Amino acid sequence: MSAVMISKKVRKWEKLPGKNTFCCDGRVMMARQKGVFYLTLFLIIGTCALFFAFECPYLAVHLSATIPVFAAVLFIFVIAMLLRTSFSDPGVLPRALPEEARFIEMEIEAANGNVPSGQRPPPRIRNVEINNQIVKLKYCYTCKIFRPPRASHCSICDNCVDRFDHHCPWVGNCVGKRNYRYFYMFTLSLSLLTIYIFTFDIVHVVMRSVDDGFLSTLKETPGTVLEVLVCFFTLWSVVGLTGFHTYLISLNQTTNEDIKGSWSGKNRVQNPYSHKNIFKNCCEVLCGPTYPSVLDRRGLMNDDLSILSSSAAQSAASLSFNNSKSAQAITKTTAPLIPNEQAAADAKPSVGASTENTLSPPDDQRPPSSSTPPLASPETDAESSVAKDRKR
Amino acid sequence: MSLNPIDAQTESKPPKRMQGKQKRARLSVLAGTRDSNSNMATEFHNLQELRHSASLANKVFIQRDYTEGTTCKFQTKFPSELETRIERTLFEDTVKSLNNYYKEAEKIGGQSYLEGCLACATAYLIFLCLETRYEKVLKKISKYIQEQNEKIYAPRGLLITDPIERGMRVIEISIYEDRGSSRCSSGSSSVSSSTAR
């Protein structure tokens, strides 16, 4: 019986695990829930449209023509920053391929030694010393990697993100290493825009009321009321958020670390990433190098389908479709490190086909139907199960 | 279906693996699909000779060194699996050069400030036209890795994968066993050594 490989070319983003949505053939990457992002866009564009329609003609004539020009520049900057934050890869760490996951599992097994059956194995943590501070690296069961320092797993997007700050629904994406500065520039410029529109709304109403009276002013420019309302509420939240992030940047901390109190100072724990200098910290976060995306979204890969020849071809084809789907489901949940078609397809581009042919020999010793030893699931992990018991 | 003797060891696997001709065809297809880096095509071409006669035995993963913070740096510790395959100094030189490249890419100094400020002033639209410094260094790195593979690692039956393809988490070094006369014994010895770990 000969195996026939049918492979079609697909872009890598189509096969990426995680709960992101991709647009423009992989160029745009966002979270799944985008409703609040559309609201943000609507509020910004709507308020600015009202400003340009109602206030700007009067102010341009009676005060200065630069007012609408500056407002337009600020508006374009805000939208550019918002789109840049929302559409870019926040710094997602790709999941470990089967060989790497297996290698890490073997290292963990070797480090743990012999665990008597019935006892839970110790939690999977690696200790690293950074600038004379011990930092614990946790193991991510979904991505099968030890998370780098400052990385965290976003449950909404189901990805590990480097220098994870928070998941922002207003922006429709995670905020991480790659898009933090755009997020900060967005909040800063939005604060400025809000203050600007609010101020000139008041100026406009005052100036016009002197000539025409307060009530008739409101009747002539009804948009003003709406703008003032939106700006008033936005001001408190966005300016507050900008202030908070300025504080975080000056200390070189992330929102995630701040919430968890990682460097709060108890037990003499200090932030090992801070340069102890506000200026240096700001420069590193805002003017540091622009990191590339390590998630190759637009690369091409082969989507394989092996079909056995002769009479069994059609039924085998449907079978293998089901197998690849169920195999995909398996990889998305917990344990098995058995390389399947899906995973083998991911591993191909760099090493080539020889990975399929001769997987590392220990696999041959295990029967194909075996799953990984129970080390691999969070339920059997001592630390997380204790935490679960506490929650109950 | 013709089976190579070495495939007989792995017969318990479902018949989804490709055989010689299909493997080579796949290699050339894959070489073509690396449109982002055509250097890989020549690398595969040169290494096809290796693959005709070799099979993948094991992979070693060089982990990141976080002692200096979150900057990209790899451990220079020499893995035991490579002891018989390559000299320690050559391996350390490769990793140290890679570390230096990454240090250069992530350097925070005058040029990065200028790039950051200029980009901010243009609402980061300038990156649609210009390449960032990091991307330039990454290209240098992939050239360097290809060169190292051709000159040093491939003749010793090893292959380094660019860390960017593994999320900058590890340097993956694939170890190929020679399909020479010693294939069965070397295959079984690597089996026993890895299960013993």
XYZ file of C-alpha atoms in Angstrom:
589
model
C 0.000 0.000 0.000
C 1.477 3.341 -0.929
C 0.750 6.573 0.861
C -0.028 9.581 -1.297
C 0.556 12.994 0.186
C -1.764 15.728 -0.920
C -0.536 19.048 0.298
C -1.868 22.491 -0.300
C -0.162 25.701 0.616
C -1.678 27.704 3.419
C -0.513 30.754 5.299
C 0.748 30.009 8.775
C -1.786 32.233 10.494
C -4.546 29.845 9.465
C -2.992 27.115 11.562
C -1.956 29.142 14.578
C -3.405 27.982 17.880
C -4.890 30.555 20.182
C -8.053 32.594 20.044
C -7.004 35.449 17.812
C -8.745 36.672 14.707
C -6.680 37.547 11.691
C -7.576 39.891 8.871
C -6.000 40.996 5.596
C -4.423 37.584 5.062
C -2.594 37.589 8.358
C -1.430 41.203 8.422
C -3.883 42.203 11.140
C -4.079 40.363 14.456
C -6.734 41.013 17.077
C -8.587 39.339 19.897
C -11.872 37.601 19.271
C -14.212 40.048 20.986
C -14.052 43.268 19.046
C -17.316 44.929 20.124
C -15.755 47.344 22.593
C -13.073 48.282 20.065
C -15.768 49.341 17.610
C -17.339 51.400 20.393
C -14.016 53.143 21.019
C -13.653 53.938 17.334
C -17.222 55.174 17.146
C -16.824 57.445 20.157
C -13.581 58.988 18.930
C -14.671 59.481 15.334
C -18.155 60.602 16.303
C -17.016 63.194 18.807
C -14.367 64.581 16.475
C -16.833 64.713 13.597
C -19.207 66.745 15.730
C -16.348 69.049 16.743
C -15.316 69.670 13.161
C -18.915 70.190 12.089
C -20.147 72.499 14.810
C -17.306 74.243 16.590
C -14.548 74.524 14.052
C -16.193 76.840 11.527
C -16.909 79.411 14.231
C -13.535 79.093 15.952
C -11.575 79.176 12.723
C -13.209 82.470 11.826
C -13.343 84.128 15.209
C -10.188 82.849 16.842
C -7.615 81.173 14.649
C -7.472 78.793 11.715
C -4.809 76.708 13.406
C -7.325 75.353 15.895
C -9.021 72.893 13.536
C -5.689 72.093 11.899
C -4.119 71.075 15.185
C -7.264 69.140 16.099
C -7.056 67.269 12.808
C -3.388 66.377 13.358
C -4.143 65.166 16.865
C -7.116 63.155 15.638
C -5.064 61.433 12.941
C -2.350 60.618 15.483
C -4.892 59.142 17.912
C -6.450 56.933 15.246
C -3.034 55.826 13.979
C -1.935 54.839 17.483
C -5.204 53.058 18.179
C -5.013 51.035 14.987
C -1.363 50.274 15.535
C -2.069 48.992 19.052
C -5.080 46.985 17.993
C -3.735 45.428 14.855
C -0.201 44.499 15.806
C 1.169 41.392 17.419
C 1.600 42.238 21.122
C 4.580 39.905 21.477
C 2.958 36.501 21.338
C 5.299 33.622 22.075
C 4.720 30.688 19.752
C 3.940 27.387 21.394
C 6.618 24.766 21.706
C 6.817 22.242 18.923
C 6.581 18.595 20.010
C 10.329 17.990 20.118
C 10.967 21.012 22.252
C 8.077 20.161 24.560
C 9.394 16.624 24.921
C 12.903 17.917 25.646
C 11.588 20.159 28.399
C 9.489 17.326 29.853
C 12.542 15.102 29.986
C 14.537 17.802 31.741
C 11.761 18.246 34.294
C 11.530 14.498 34.864
C 15.265 14.332 35.347
C 15.200 17.236 37.788
C 12.328 15.807 39.811
C 13.868 12.373 40.127
C 11.610 9.533 41.212
C 8.230 10.626 42.496
C 6.542 7.836 44.456
C 3.237 6.893 42.877
C 0.262 8.516 44.584
C 2.277 11.618 45.424
C 1.917 14.733 43.373
C 5.048 15.896 41.602
C 6.501 19.248 42.645
C 5.323 22.388 40.810
C 7.146 23.205 37.633
C 9.197 26.265 38.411
C 12.637 27.376 37.332
C 14.559 29.855 39.417
C 16.680 32.427 37.650
C 18.837 35.107 39.165
C 18.421 38.475 37.502
C 20.385 41.416 38.876
C 20.759 39.719 42.264
C 17.068 38.923 42.497
C 15.587 35.440 42.292
C 12.814 35.362 39.704
C 10.581 32.326 39.321
C 9.780 31.182 35.801
C 6.528 29.305 35.642
C 5.696 26.509 33.237
C 2.789 27.133 30.881
C 0.782 23.939 30.372
C -0.964 25.293 27.303
C 2.093 26.497 25.448
C 4.402 23.845 26.961
C 7.195 26.291 27.679
C 8.769 27.876 30.692
C 7.594 31.446 30.389
C 10.370 34.011 30.029
C 10.499 36.602 32.796
C 7.664 39.141 32.564
C 5.711 36.969 30.155
C 2.224 35.853 31.056
C -0.503 33.762 29.511
C -3.562 35.695 28.395
C -6.609 33.506 28.914
C -8.748 35.621 26.582
C -6.403 35.243 23.634
C -5.009 31.886 24.808
C -1.419 32.923 24.112
C 1.671 33.587 26.153
C 2.626 37.214 25.624
C 6.065 38.643 26.303
C 6.178 41.511 28.819
C 2.449 41.088 29.280
C 0.816 44.278 30.514
C -2.908 43.589 30.313
C -5.635 42.631 27.883
C -7.427 45.805 26.857
C -10.979 45.316 25.531
C -11.147 48.978 24.422
C -8.332 48.300 22.056
C -9.421 44.768 21.249
C -6.001 43.227 21.816
C -3.441 42.330 24.460
C -0.918 44.991 25.398
C 2.557 43.505 25.522
C 6.148 44.154 24.650
C 5.616 45.061 21.020
C 2.682 47.401 21.299
C 3.007 48.936 24.761
C 4.499 52.180 23.498
C 1.740 52.558 20.926
C -0.824 51.954 23.651
C 0.801 54.583 25.838
C 0.968 57.110 22.981
C -2.683 56.334 22.275
C -3.803 57.078 25.833
C -1.588 60.168 25.997
C -2.767 61.607 22.697
C -6.376 60.736 23.479
C -6.085 62.616 26.773
C -4.714 65.616 24.908
C -7.451 65.387 22.291
C -10.155 65.115 24.932
C -8.806 68.079 26.877
C -8.441 70.053 23.650
C -11.998 69.415 22.475
C -13.418 70.041 25.951
C -11.560 73.318 26.291
C -12.535 74.631 22.899
C -16.131 73.537 23.392
C -16.289 75.708 26.511
C -14.501 78.574 24.745
C -16.899 78.320 21.829
C -19.987 78.279 24.030
C -18.727 81.239 26.061
C -17.788 83.283 23.016
C -21.027 82.618 21.239
C -23.184 83.173 24.324
C -21.732 86.658 24.676
C -23.073 87.488 21.218
C -26.223 85.374 20.944
C -27.148 84.138 24.393
C -26.605 80.792 26.002
C -29.772 78.981 24.957
C -29.667 80.023 21.323
C -26.026 78.934 21.169
C -27.026 75.503 22.300
C -29.800 75.444 19.750
C -27.427 76.410 16.928
C -24.786 73.846 17.858
C -26.561 70.908 19.518
C -23.493 68.722 19.044
C -21.706 70.693 21.735
C -23.768 69.161 24.511
C -22.998 65.651 23.343
C -19.300 66.424 22.949
C -19.018 67.953 26.388
C -20.723 64.944 27.925
C -18.467 62.419 26.183
C -15.338 64.436 26.888
C -16.187 64.925 30.517
C -16.516 61.229 31.225
C -13.624 60.267 28.980
C -11.353 62.799 30.641
C -11.479 61.230 34.058
C -10.854 57.690 32.842
C -8.306 58.304 30.091
C -6.289 60.962 31.884
C -6.241 58.746 34.956
C -5.078 55.804 32.862
C -2.336 57.876 31.243
C -1.145 59.001 34.642
C -1.106 55.412 35.895
C 0.897 54.185 32.929
C 3.323 57.095 33.246
C 3.914 55.968 36.791
C 4.428 52.365 35.660
C 6.833 53.398 32.923
C 8.926 55.490 35.294
C 9.319 52.395 37.467
C 9.659 49.981 34.525
C 6.778 47.836 35.722
C 3.872 46.224 33.956
C 0.221 46.427 34.998
C 0.320 42.689 35.579
C 3.238 43.008 38.008
C 1.601 45.948 39.723
C -1.656 44.075 40.273
C 0.118 40.983 41.555
C 2.371 43.080 43.761
C 5.469 41.323 42.440
C 7.825 44.158 43.296
C 5.872 45.779 46.079
C 8.844 45.741 48.398
C 7.822 43.163 50.964
C 10.467 40.538 51.704
C 12.997 43.003 50.289
C 11.901 42.174 46.790
C 12.832 44.844 44.288
C 12.205 45.236 40.607
C 15.273 43.756 38.895
C 14.397 45.333 35.555
C 14.362 48.926 36.743
C 17.398 51.090 36.054
C 16.653 53.050 39.259
C 16.511 56.179 37.111
C 13.196 57.563 35.848
C 14.679 58.955 32.670
C 16.436 55.707 31.784
C 13.319 53.683 32.462
C 11.206 55.935 30.264
C 13.785 55.816 27.501
C 13.961 52.061 27.573
C 10.218 51.562 27.412
C 9.353 54.302 24.939
C 12.484 54.690 22.848
C 13.860 51.184 23.029
C 14.333 49.008 19.949
C 11.239 47.936 18.049
C 11.059 44.220 18.547
C 10.153 42.023 15.593
C 7.258 39.642 15.675
C 8.378 36.068 16.280
C 5.039 34.766 15.109
C 5.411 34.176 11.408
C 1.867 34.859 10.284
C 2.272 35.218 6.579
C 4.765 32.469 5.910
C 3.612 29.605 3.745
C 3.360 26.079 4.939
C 2.055 22.809 3.595
C -1.208 21.537 4.889
C -0.782 17.804 4.564
C -3.268 15.123 4.005
C -2.004 11.617 3.536
C -4.365 9.298 1.755
C -3.935 5.567 1.377
C -4.268 4.462 -2.200
C -6.605 1.897 -3.815
C -10.224 1.288 -2.831
C -9.927 2.729 0.621
C -9.035 6.158 -0.736
C -12.335 7.942 -0.264
C -13.147 6.572 3.151
C -9.572 7.152 4.221
C -9.808 10.729 3.051
C -12.815 11.405 5.224
C -11.159 9.495 8.077
C -8.001 11.544 7.852
C -10.036 14.752 7.827
C -11.645 13.645 11.069
C -8.305 12.529 12.441
C -6.654 15.827 11.712
C -9.543 17.686 13.329
C -9.519 15.506 16.432
C -5.755 15.638 16.521
C -6.014 19.401 16.445
C -8.478 19.230 19.315
C -6.074 17.087 21.273
C -3.196 19.484 20.820
C -5.339 22.338 22.007
C -6.332 20.778 25.308
C -3.895 19.230 27.706
C -1.344 16.583 27.512
C -0.367 14.234 24.766
C 3.018 14.841 23.319
C 2.406 12.299 20.606
C 3.358 14.029 17.397
C 0.379 13.983 15.117
C -0.138 15.180 11.584
C -0.946 18.715 12.686
C 2.140 19.074 14.806
C 4.296 17.392 12.228
C 3.075 19.886 9.669
C 4.121 22.752 11.916
C 7.559 21.279 12.449
C 8.299 20.880 8.805
C 9.427 24.206 7.437
C 12.753 24.488 9.170
C 14.038 20.977 9.526
C 12.413 19.344 6.597
C 10.664 16.092 6.124
C 13.112 14.008 8.051
C 11.353 14.902 11.292
C 8.398 12.794 10.249
C 10.466 9.891 9.171
C 12.636 9.326 12.159
C 11.333 10.949 15.274
C 13.633 10.710 18.214
C 14.137 7.075 19.099
C 12.521 7.042 22.574
C 9.179 7.336 20.838
C 9.681 3.992 19.212
C 9.935 2.393 22.600
C 6.541 3.631 23.690
C 3.462 2.112 22.118
C 1.775 4.596 19.781
C -1.432 4.743 21.794
C 0.229 5.769 25.044
C -0.290 9.254 26.334
C 2.262 11.212 28.277
C 2.910 10.417 31.892
C 0.533 12.192 34.256
C 3.170 14.892 34.925
C 1.814 16.857 32.044
C -1.461 18.170 33.397
C -2.040 20.979 35.852
C -4.392 18.829 37.946
C -1.563 16.586 39.043
C 0.651 19.520 39.873
C 0.980 20.081 43.601
C 0.925 23.874 43.632
C -2.008 24.463 41.328
C -4.179 21.770 42.899
C -3.556 23.211 46.350
C -4.543 26.611 45.015
C -7.715 25.108 43.585
C -8.587 23.492 46.907
C -8.096 26.831 48.634
C -10.461 28.537 46.206
C -13.142 26.041 47.067
C 5.861 -0.184 0.025
C 9.612 -0.416 0.177
C 11.007 0.092 3.604
C 14.518 1.139 4.368
C 16.146 -1.025 7.013
C 16.318 1.879 9.452
C 12.590 2.467 8.999
C 11.982 -1.071 10.189
C 12.825 0.161 13.666
C 9.975 2.593 13.499
C 7.481 0.271 11.837
C 5.019 0.633 14.674
C 4.331 4.180 13.501
C 1.267 4.656 11.314
C 2.118 4.694 7.613
C 2.016 8.443 7.249
C 5.765 8.938 6.874
C 7.197 9.649 3.537
C 9.788 7.561 1.825
C 12.982 8.677 0.132
C 11.700 10.234 -3.088
C 8.780 11.995 -1.493
C 11.061 13.271 1.242
C 13.386 14.832 -1.307
C 10.469 16.281 -3.224
C 9.154 17.726 -0.001
C 12.566 19.240 0.787
C 12.655 21.059 -2.522
C 9.070 22.248 -2.042
C 9.924 23.500 1.414
C 13.029 25.151 0.088
C 10.755 27.050 -2.260
C 8.283 28.016 0.426
C 10.861 29.928 2.434
C 10.113 32.977 0.409
C 11.085 35.207 3.279
C 14.628 33.892 3.274
C 15.947 32.468 0.060
C 19.219 31.647 1.791
C 17.437 28.700 3.308
C 16.921 27.265 -0.178
C 20.642 27.068 -0.804
C 21.142 25.747 2.683
C 18.723 22.926 2.038
C 20.343 22.255 -1.316
C 23.758 21.870 0.254
C 22.380 19.859 3.082
C 20.439 17.538 0.807
C 23.634 15.575 0.455
C 23.580 15.212 4.198
C 19.968 14.170 4.222
C 20.375 11.551 1.531
C 22.633 9.685 3.830
C 21.534 10.831 7.262
C 18.493 10.625 9.441
C 17.493 12.850 12.307
C 18.483 11.251 15.573
C 17.988 13.892 18.187
C 17.553 17.563 18.837
C 19.243 19.690 21.451
C 17.753 22.947 22.642
C 20.008 25.693 23.936
C 17.972 27.701 26.419
C 17.939 31.400 27.070
C 20.184 32.975 29.670
C 18.132 35.403 31.727
C 20.797 36.444 34.208
C 21.091 39.883 32.612
C 17.374 40.487 32.400
C 15.033 40.075 29.504
C 17.601 40.872 26.796
C 18.082 38.096 24.285
C 21.034 35.962 25.299
C 21.632 32.238 25.069
C 23.428 29.947 27.468
C 26.932 28.995 26.428
C 26.847 25.796 28.455
C 28.020 22.947 26.232
C 25.335 20.246 25.987
C 26.472 16.699 26.643
C 24.794 15.359 23.503
C 27.224 17.297 21.343
C 30.356 16.149 23.104
C 31.246 13.581 20.468
C 30.159 15.695 17.538
C 31.773 19.115 17.796
C 34.541 20.885 19.644
C 33.487 22.917 22.624
C 35.265 26.066 21.462
C 33.526 26.113 18.094
C 30.133 25.772 19.706
C 30.860 28.466 22.276
C 32.118 30.807 19.572
C 28.905 30.386 17.631
C 26.691 31.069 20.626
C 28.818 34.027 21.746
C 28.650 35.577 18.283
C 24.900 35.161 18.241
C 24.675 36.771 21.664
C 26.733 39.691 20.420
C 24.462 40.149 17.429
C 21.384 40.226 19.634
C 23.098 42.644 21.996
C 23.780 44.938 19.069
C 20.147 44.713 17.948
C 18.770 45.532 21.375
C 21.267 48.218 22.281
C 19.601 51.254 23.789
C 21.634 54.217 22.718
C 21.720 57.214 20.437
C 20.561 55.445 17.318
C 17.612 53.723 18.927
C 16.451 57.000 20.499
C 16.668 58.739 17.157
C 14.766 55.950 15.466
C 12.112 55.979 18.202
C 11.613 59.740 18.171
C 11.527 59.965 14.396
C 9.046 57.122 14.230
C 6.832 58.731 16.866
C 6.867 62.022 15.016
C 5.573 60.293 11.900
C 2.984 58.311 13.885
C 5.095 55.194 13.268
C 4.132 55.246 9.612
C 7.780 55.468 8.697
C 8.159 51.769 9.456
C 6.108 51.026 6.378
C 9.034 52.240 4.290
C 12.117 51.802 6.436
C 13.496 48.704 8.007
C 14.129 48.846 11.734
C 17.604 48.265 13.080
C 16.499 45.032 14.707
C 15.302 43.661 11.386
C 18.627 44.539 9.779
C 20.500 42.677 12.481
C 18.165 39.698 12.166
C 19.109 39.429 8.508
C 22.767 39.469 9.473
C 22.071 36.735 12.009
C 20.379 34.455 9.521
C 23.297 34.882 7.112
C 25.718 34.063 9.882
C 23.794 30.956 10.878
C 23.656 29.760 7.302
C 27.391 30.298 6.985
C 28.082 28.418 10.214
C 25.863 25.567 9.111
C 27.644 25.214 5.803
C 31.168 25.521 7.082
C 31.141 23.956 10.501
C 27.954 22.171 11.461
C 26.811 20.354 8.367
C 30.145 18.546 7.892
C 29.687 17.263 11.433
C 26.115 16.155 10.858
C 24.517 18.996 12.793
C 22.100 21.744 11.833
C 21.345 24.974 13.671
C 17.867 26.468 13.379
C 17.557 30.250 13.552
C 16.126 31.129 16.996
C 13.567 33.465 15.439
C 11.784 30.427 14.062
C 11.377 29.118 17.588
C 10.105 32.350 19.075
C 13.616 33.430 20.195
C 13.270 30.929 23.009
C 15.848 28.333 22.056
C 18.602 27.571 19.585
C 17.605 24.235 18.143
C 20.451 22.017 17.029
C 19.429 18.934 15.093
C 21.751 15.953 15.292
C 21.834 13.668 12.298
C 23.041 10.123 12.461
C 25.067 8.859 9.549
C 23.356 6.124 7.597
C 26.631 4.315 7.323
C 27.594 0.867 8.459
C 27.234 1.836 12.077
C 23.644 2.947 11.697
C 21.900 0.271 13.712
C 24.346 0.417 16.576
C 24.473 4.208 16.651
C 20.658 4.333 16.453
C 20.264 1.932 19.338
C 22.986 3.588 21.387
C 21.282 6.961 21.083
C 18.015 5.266 22.082
C 19.533 3.782 25.207
C 21.368 6.983 26.131
C 18.251 9.124 25.818
C 16.001 6.717 27.738
C 18.604 6.506 30.448
C 18.413 10.288 30.959
